Backbone as JSON, one array per atom type, in Angstrom:
{
  "sequence": "MDVFVWDRSFSTGLEAMDDQHRGLIDIFNELHRTLFDINLPADRRDVTMRRSFDRLMAYARAQFADEEALMQSCGLDERHQFVHRRQHEQCIRNLRELWSDRDTLADPASRLMGFLASWIGLHLLGVDQSMVRQMRLIEEQVPAKEAYDRETNMSEKGLRSILNM",
  "N": [[11.92, 20.59, -0.85], [8.5, 21.21, -0.75], [6.07, 19.99, -2.75], [3.15, 20.12, -2.82], [1.32, 22.41, -0.99], [-0.52, 23.08, 1.85], [-3.47, 25.01, 1.7], [-6.15, 27.47, 1.93], [-7.96, 26.73, 0.06], [-8.1, 23.9, 0.17], [-9.44, 23.52, 2.46], [-12.21, 22.13, 4.08], [-13.53, 22.93, 6.14], [-14.33, 21.12, 8.14], [-12.86, 19.81, 10.84], [-11.71, 17.37, 11.46], [-11.71, 16.05, 8.88], [-10.08, 17.9, 7.42], [-7.68, 17.7, 8.79], [-7.0, 15.01, 8.07], [-6.79, 15.19, 5.32], [-4.59, 17.05, 5.24], [-2.6, 15.4, 6.22], [-2.43, 13.58, 4.08], [-1.39, 15.24, 2.18], [0.99, 15.68, 3.29], [2.18, 13.14, 3.12], [2.3, 12.74, 0.41], [4.13, 14.67, -0.23], [6.32, 13.69, 1.26], [6.82, 11.21, -0.14], [7.3, 12.15, -2.65], [9.82, 13.53, -2.25], [11.45, 11.46, -1.48], [11.31, 9.92, -3.81], [12.53, 11.44, -5.75], [15.02, 12.37, -4.9], [18.1, 12.64, -5.52], [20.38, 12.05, -4.12], [19.94, 10.09, -2.37], [20.84, 6.92, -1.37], [20.38, 3.87, -3.25], [19.4, 1.53, -1.9], [18.5, 2.55, 0.43], [16.49, 4.14, -0.47], [14.65, 2.3, -1.66], [13.78, 1.08, 0.81], [12.65, 3.41, 2.21], [10.81, 4.26, 0.33], [9.12, 2.03, 0.32], [8.11, 2.37, 2.89], [6.78, 4.85, 2.88], [4.89, 4.34, 0.83], [3.44, 2.25, 1.98], [2.52, 3.95, 4.24], [0.83, 5.71, 2.82], [-1.13, 3.97, 1.75], [-2.23, 3.0, 4.05], [-3.21, 5.27, 5.23], [-5.07, 5.99, 3.06], [-7.13, 3.93, 3.17], [-8.05, 4.18, 5.81], [-8.85, 6.78, 5.83], [-10.7, 6.95, 3.69], [-12.6, 5.12, 4.64], [-13.62, 6.55, 6.87], [-14.77, 8.73, 5.55], [-16.83, 7.69, 4.05], [-18.33, 6.58, 6.14], [-19.03, 9.01, 7.21], [-20.69, 10.09, 5.15], [-22.71, 8.36, 4.96], [-23.83, 8.77, 7.66], [-24.68, 11.19, 7.66], [-26.6, 11.28, 5.84], [-26.39, 11.63, 3.05], [-27.39, 11.7, -0.3], [-27.85, 8.74, -2.16], [-26.86, 8.45, -4.7], [-24.79, 10.17, -4.86], [-23.04, 9.09, -2.73], [-22.55, 6.57, -3.88], [-20.91, 7.13, -6.22], [-18.83, 8.49, -4.96], [-17.96, 6.5, -3.22], [-16.93, 4.59, -5.31], [-14.99, 5.99, -6.41], [-13.22, 6.21, -4.47], [-12.48, 3.38, -4.27], [-11.59, 2.97, -6.78], [-9.13, 4.53, -6.77], [-7.6, 3.27, -4.77], [-7.24, 0.86, -6.18], [-5.79, 1.76, -8.46], [-3.5, 2.71, -7.29], [-2.49, 0.43, -6.17], [-1.88, -1.05, -8.48], [-0.02, 0.68, -9.87], [2.0, 0.58, -7.94], [2.7, -2.16, -8.05], [3.52, -2.58, -10.67], [5.71, -1.03, -10.82], [8.36, -1.69, -11.39], [8.27, -2.39, -14.08], [7.4, -0.23, -15.46], [7.94, 2.7, -17.44], [9.46, 5.41, -16.16], [8.35, 5.3, -13.39], [8.1, 6.76, -11.0], [7.21, 9.39, -11.82], [4.9, 8.7, -13.01], [3.38, 7.58, -10.64], [3.45, 9.87, -8.98], [2.21, 11.68, -10.66], [-0.42, 10.62, -10.74], [-1.23, 10.83, -8.1], [-1.08, 13.55, -7.62], [-3.23, 14.38, -9.37], [-5.17, 13.05, -8.21], [-5.34, 14.38, -5.69], [-6.02, 16.91, -6.47], [-8.48, 16.77, -7.96], [-10.21, 15.04, -6.37], [-10.06, 16.03, -3.6], [-10.36, 18.73, -3.8], [-12.63, 18.64, -5.34], [-14.74, 16.55, -5.3], [-14.89, 15.91, -2.36], [-15.27, 18.56, -1.54], [-17.68, 19.14, -2.68], [-19.23, 17.12, -1.37], [-19.16, 18.21, 1.31], [-20.57, 20.53, 1.04], [-23.12, 19.54, 0.2], [-23.67, 18.3, 2.64], [-23.94, 20.46, 4.31], [-26.18, 21.52, 3.35], [-28.19, 19.82, 3.82], [-28.1, 19.9, 6.55], [-29.4, 22.37, 6.72], [-31.99, 21.55, 6.46], [-32.59, 20.88, 3.87], [-33.61, 18.53, 1.49], [-31.8, 15.4, 0.96], [-31.84, 14.59, -1.76], [-32.57, 16.85, -3.26], [-30.31, 18.48, -2.44], [-28.17, 17.09, -3.62], [-29.04, 17.24, -6.32], [-28.69, 20.03, -6.64], [-26.15, 20.48, -6.29], [-24.95, 18.91, -8.25], [-25.64, 20.34, -10.58], [-24.3, 22.64, -10.15], [-21.62, 21.66, -9.97], [-21.26, 20.66, -12.44], [-21.04, 22.85, -14.1], [-18.69, 23.88, -13.19], [-16.87, 22.04, -13.82], [-17.01, 21.88, -16.45], [-15.89, 24.4, -17.02], [-13.33, 23.94, -16.13], [-12.38, 21.98, -18.09], [-12.64, 23.28, -20.38], [-10.52, 24.92, -20.26]],
  "CA": [[10.9, 21.51, -1.11], [7.04, 20.47, -0.86], [5.21, 20.13, -4.0], [1.86, 20.57, -2.33], [1.37, 23.13, 0.23], [-1.99, 23.27, 2.12], [-3.95, 26.52, 1.8], [-7.51, 27.51, 2.27], [-8.82, 25.99, -0.97], [-8.3, 22.56, 0.41], [-10.18, 23.41, 3.59], [-13.72, 21.84, 4.09], [-14.28, 23.61, 7.56], [-14.41, 20.07, 8.95], [-11.54, 19.89, 11.39], [-11.18, 16.05, 11.29], [-11.44, 15.81, 7.45], [-9.09, 18.68, 7.07], [-6.43, 16.98, 9.39], [-6.71, 13.82, 7.28], [-6.17, 15.86, 4.07], [-3.23, 17.62, 5.52], [-1.91, 14.19, 6.37], [-2.26, 13.06, 2.71], [-0.49, 16.08, 1.44], [2.31, 15.44, 3.92], [2.59, 11.85, 2.71], [2.63, 13.08, -0.93], [5.54, 15.48, -0.18], [7.48, 12.79, 1.67], [7.03, 10.15, -1.16], [7.93, 12.92, -3.7], [11.11, 13.81, -1.88], [12.06, 10.21, -1.61], [11.32, 9.3, -5.23], [13.37, 12.27, -6.61], [16.21, 12.69, -4.14], [19.16, 12.01, -6.29], [21.45, 11.73, -3.11], [19.47, 8.87, -1.54], [21.24, 5.57, -1.89], [19.24, 3.13, -3.8], [18.94, 0.66, -0.71], [17.74, 3.41, 1.37], [15.39, 4.71, -1.39], [13.73, 1.26, -1.6], [13.02, 0.97, 2.17], [12.01, 4.61, 2.43], [9.63, 4.3, -0.63], [8.09, 1.18, 0.73], [7.48, 2.92, 4.07], [5.91, 5.88, 2.38], [3.79, 3.76, 0.14], [2.52, 1.77, 3.08], [1.71, 4.9, 5.0], [-0.15, 6.1, 1.8], [-2.19, 3.0, 1.66], [-3.03, 2.93, 5.31], [-4.05, 6.58, 5.08], [-6.27, 5.85, 2.11], [-8.06, 2.96, 3.78], [-8.7, 4.82, 6.99], [-9.67, 8.17, 5.52], [-11.89, 6.51, 2.83], [-13.57, 4.55, 5.6], [-14.18, 7.58, 7.65], [-15.54, 9.57, 4.8], [-17.9, 6.9, 3.8], [-19.23, 6.64, 7.31], [-19.6, 10.37, 7.38], [-21.56, 10.17, 4.15], [-23.84, 7.59, 5.43], [-24.51, 9.18, 8.94], [-25.34, 12.5, 7.27], [-27.84, 10.8, 4.95], [-26.24, 12.06, 1.63], [-28.15, 11.17, -1.46], [-27.16, 7.52, -2.5], [-26.09, 8.81, -5.96], [-23.28, 10.83, -4.48], [-22.26, 7.99, -2.0], [-22.22, 5.65, -4.94], [-19.77, 7.74, -7.0], [-17.65, 8.8, -3.93], [-17.27, 5.12, -2.9], [-16.31, 4.15, -6.51], [-13.63, 6.81, -6.69], [-12.14, 5.66, -3.48], [-12.09, 1.89, -4.66], [-10.57, 3.17, -7.99], [-7.92, 5.07, -6.17], [-6.78, 2.02, -4.13], [-6.96, -0.18, -7.14], [-4.83, 2.34, -9.23], [-2.15, 2.76, -6.39], [-1.91, -0.97, -6.14], [-1.38, -1.35, -9.95], [1.1, 1.54, -9.99], [3.06, 0.04, -7.14], [3.05, -3.52, -8.41], [4.12, -2.31, -11.94], [6.79, 0.13, -10.84], [9.74, -2.21, -11.94], [8.25, -2.46, -15.37], [6.99, 1.08, -16.03], [8.97, 3.8, -17.86], [9.39, 6.47, -15.26], [7.34, 4.91, -12.47], [7.95, 7.78, -10.05], [6.45, 10.4, -12.33], [3.47, 8.21, -13.08], [2.86, 7.56, -9.27], [3.23, 11.28, -8.37], [1.18, 12.27, -11.39], [-1.71, 10.06, -10.42], [-1.69, 11.35, -6.84], [-1.35, 14.99, -7.85], [-4.42, 14.38, -9.99], [-6.26, 12.73, -7.22], [-5.58, 15.4, -4.62], [-6.59, 18.2, -6.99], [-9.74, 16.44, -8.38], [-10.92, 14.55, -5.34], [-10.02, 16.93, -2.34], [-10.94, 20.03, -4.31], [-13.88, 18.59, -6.19], [-15.78, 15.52, -4.82], [-14.91, 16.19, -1.13], [-15.94, 19.83, -1.14], [-19.15, 18.89, -2.96], [-19.85, 16.26, -0.25], [-19.4, 18.96, 2.53], [-21.68, 21.45, 0.65], [-24.25, 18.86, 0.34], [-24.01, 18.03, 4.04], [-24.47, 21.72, 5.07], [-27.56, 21.88, 2.84], [-28.95, 18.79, 4.58], [-28.14, 20.41, 7.9], [-30.45, 23.35, 6.78], [-33.22, 20.76, 6.27], [-32.78, 20.58, 2.34], [-33.7, 17.04, 1.24], [-30.71, 14.93, 0.38], [-32.01, 14.47, -3.17], [-32.41, 18.29, -3.76], [-28.96, 18.97, -2.27], [-27.32, 16.4, -4.57], [-29.3, 17.82, -7.54], [-28.19, 21.55, -6.76], [-24.64, 20.46, -6.27], [-24.57, 18.44, -9.48], [-25.73, 21.3, -11.54], [-23.23, 23.53, -9.94], [-20.31, 21.03, -10.36], [-21.09, 20.38, -13.95], [-20.67, 24.09, -14.64], [-17.4, 24.11, -12.89], [-16.07, 20.94, -14.49], [-16.96, 22.38, -17.93], [-14.99, 25.54, -17.08], [-11.84, 23.29, -16.11], [-12.21, 21.26, -19.26], [-12.41, 24.35, -21.53], [-9.22, 25.51, -19.92]],
  "C": [[9.57, 20.65, -1.21], [6.61, 20.87, -2.14], [3.91, 20.73, -3.78], [1.94, 21.35, -1.14], [-0.22, 23.39, 0.59], [-2.22, 24.76, 2.18], [-5.58, 26.34, 1.97], [-8.42, 26.84, 1.17], [-9.06, 24.61, -0.69], [-9.25, 22.32, 1.66], [-11.66, 23.11, 3.49], [-14.43, 22.44, 5.32], [-14.43, 22.47, 8.36], [-13.08, 19.55, 9.51], [-10.87, 18.37, 11.15], [-10.76, 15.65, 9.89], [-10.22, 16.64, 6.89], [-7.72, 18.22, 7.57], [-6.11, 15.8, 8.46], [-6.16, 14.3, 5.93], [-4.91, 16.37, 4.18], [-2.16, 16.47, 5.56], [-1.6, 13.71, 4.86], [-1.32, 13.91, 2.01], [1.02, 15.92, 1.99], [3.02, 13.92, 3.3], [3.03, 11.95, 1.13], [4.04, 13.71, -0.93], [6.62, 14.55, 0.2], [7.71, 11.69, 0.54], [7.68, 10.92, -2.38], [9.44, 13.1, -3.39], [11.93, 12.48, -2.12], [12.25, 9.63, -3.08], [12.43, 10.19, -6.1], [14.63, 12.81, -5.96], [17.29, 11.89, -4.7], [20.38, 11.62, -5.32], [21.12, 10.66, -2.32], [20.02, 7.75, -2.07], [20.17, 4.59, -2.21], [18.76, 2.14, -2.73], [18.13, 1.38, 0.07], [16.35, 4.01, 0.74], [14.24, 3.6, -1.37], [13.03, 1.2, -0.41], [12.31, 2.26, 2.45], [10.57, 4.65, 1.55], [8.64, 3.36, -0.22], [7.2, 1.67, 2.09], [6.42, 3.89, 3.69], [4.75, 5.36, 1.71], [2.82, 3.11, 1.2], [1.8, 2.65, 3.92], [0.57, 5.48, 4.14], [-1.34, 5.15, 1.81], [-3.02, 2.99, 2.91], [-3.95, 4.2, 5.47], [-5.26, 6.35, 4.37], [-7.44, 4.99, 2.72], [-8.76, 3.52, 4.9], [-9.52, 5.92, 6.67], [-10.83, 7.78, 4.71], [-13.01, 6.03, 3.73], [-14.29, 5.63, 6.49], [-15.08, 8.5, 6.88], [-16.94, 8.93, 4.48], [-18.9, 6.67, 4.86], [-19.84, 7.85, 7.55], [-20.77, 10.6, 6.39], [-22.88, 9.62, 4.51], [-24.5, 8.21, 6.61], [-25.27, 10.52, 8.68], [-26.58, 12.31, 6.42], [-27.66, 11.5, 3.57], [-26.86, 11.29, 0.76], [-27.2, 9.85, -1.86], [-26.27, 7.78, -3.72], [-24.64, 9.33, -5.72], [-22.5, 9.76, -3.75], [-21.76, 7.02, -3.01], [-21.04, 6.12, -5.7], [-18.69, 7.9, -6.14], [-17.1, 7.45, -3.6], [-16.48, 4.42, -4.03], [-15.0, 4.8, -6.8], [-12.52, 6.36, -5.68], [-11.67, 4.11, -3.88], [-11.11, 2.16, -5.89], [-9.25, 3.61, -7.65], [-7.05, 3.99, -5.57], [-6.37, 1.18, -5.18], [-5.72, 0.46, -8.07], [-3.51, 2.48, -8.5], [-1.62, 1.42, -6.47], [-1.23, -1.36, -7.51], [-0.12, -0.56, -10.19], [2.33, 1.03, -9.27], [3.59, -1.22, -7.58], [3.75, -3.48, -9.86], [5.24, -1.49, -11.83], [8.14, -0.48, -11.37], [9.6, -2.25, -13.45], [7.8, -1.15, -16.12], [8.05, 1.99, -16.38], [8.5, 4.99, -16.96], [8.28, 6.26, -14.13], [7.07, 6.0, -11.3], [7.05, 8.97, -10.52], [4.99, 10.04, -12.51], [2.81, 8.22, -11.73], [2.53, 9.05, -8.89], [2.25, 12.03, -9.28], [-0.28, 11.96, -11.01], [-2.16, 10.8, -8.99], [-1.88, 12.91, -6.88], [-2.77, 15.28, -8.43], [-5.43, 14.14, -9.09], [-6.41, 13.72, -6.25], [-6.36, 16.53, -5.24], [-8.08, 17.94, -7.36], [-10.58, 16.05, -7.26], [-11.11, 15.56, -4.12], [-10.8, 18.12, -2.81], [-12.31, 19.94, -5.03], [-14.76, 17.87, -5.37], [-15.9, 15.87, -3.35], [-15.64, 17.44, -0.71], [-17.37, 19.79, -1.67], [-19.97, 18.25, -1.89], [-20.21, 17.18, 0.92], [-20.53, 19.97, 2.14], [-23.05, 20.83, 0.83], [-24.65, 18.58, 1.9], [-24.5, 19.33, 4.72], [-25.94, 21.99, 4.62], [-28.52, 20.97, 3.58], [-29.2, 19.24, 6.05], [-29.24, 21.61, 8.01], [-31.71, 22.76, 6.35], [-33.66, 20.68, 4.75], [-32.79, 19.13, 2.19], [-32.45, 16.55, 0.59], [-30.73, 14.93, -1.31], [-31.85, 15.8, -3.8], [-30.95, 18.82, -3.54], [-28.01, 18.41, -3.33], [-27.6, 17.04, -5.94], [-28.7, 19.27, -7.69], [-26.59, 21.37, -6.97], [-24.2, 19.79, -7.66], [-24.62, 19.47, -10.59], [-24.62, 22.34, -11.45], [-21.83, 22.87, -10.3], [-20.21, 20.76, -11.7], [-20.56, 21.7, -14.49], [-19.12, 24.34, -14.34], [-16.46, 23.23, -13.6], [-16.12, 21.42, -16.02], [-15.92, 23.58, -18.16], [-13.51, 24.98, -17.16], [-11.39, 22.72, -17.35], [-11.95, 22.14, -20.34], [-11.07, 24.97, -21.27], [-8.19, 24.72, -20.84]]
}
């Protein structure tokens, strides 16, 4: 059974980005099945986990590079680009740390999957959606600074609502 299922809320309307995001969800679900399949022998689990993790890291590097190139080519405000790039860097750093510490962590599978679930929720549904909305405003000739400021005000209201829950 898949933990994450692609639906319209993940869609950005940009086919290439949506395809990449679907790929991340597929990798997440594969990794989840591997980590929590009690019938999978330990030796096969280790090999399958390594393959899934390697796919996840390759995905992250390629997808993040594509997003960063897209932000640059669209002329997004540098403030958004800076925060977005830092989140990508932090994601890679956190994944590497979780992976390298997996033998010493209490319940490493849950920690890794919890991190990924949070990342998918907050980044794909938050930061990436914000990026696309800003790109659309820029296409409509709204200056990048104004597009960022509008989005920041809107995002802060949404974030406050989530935190209040």
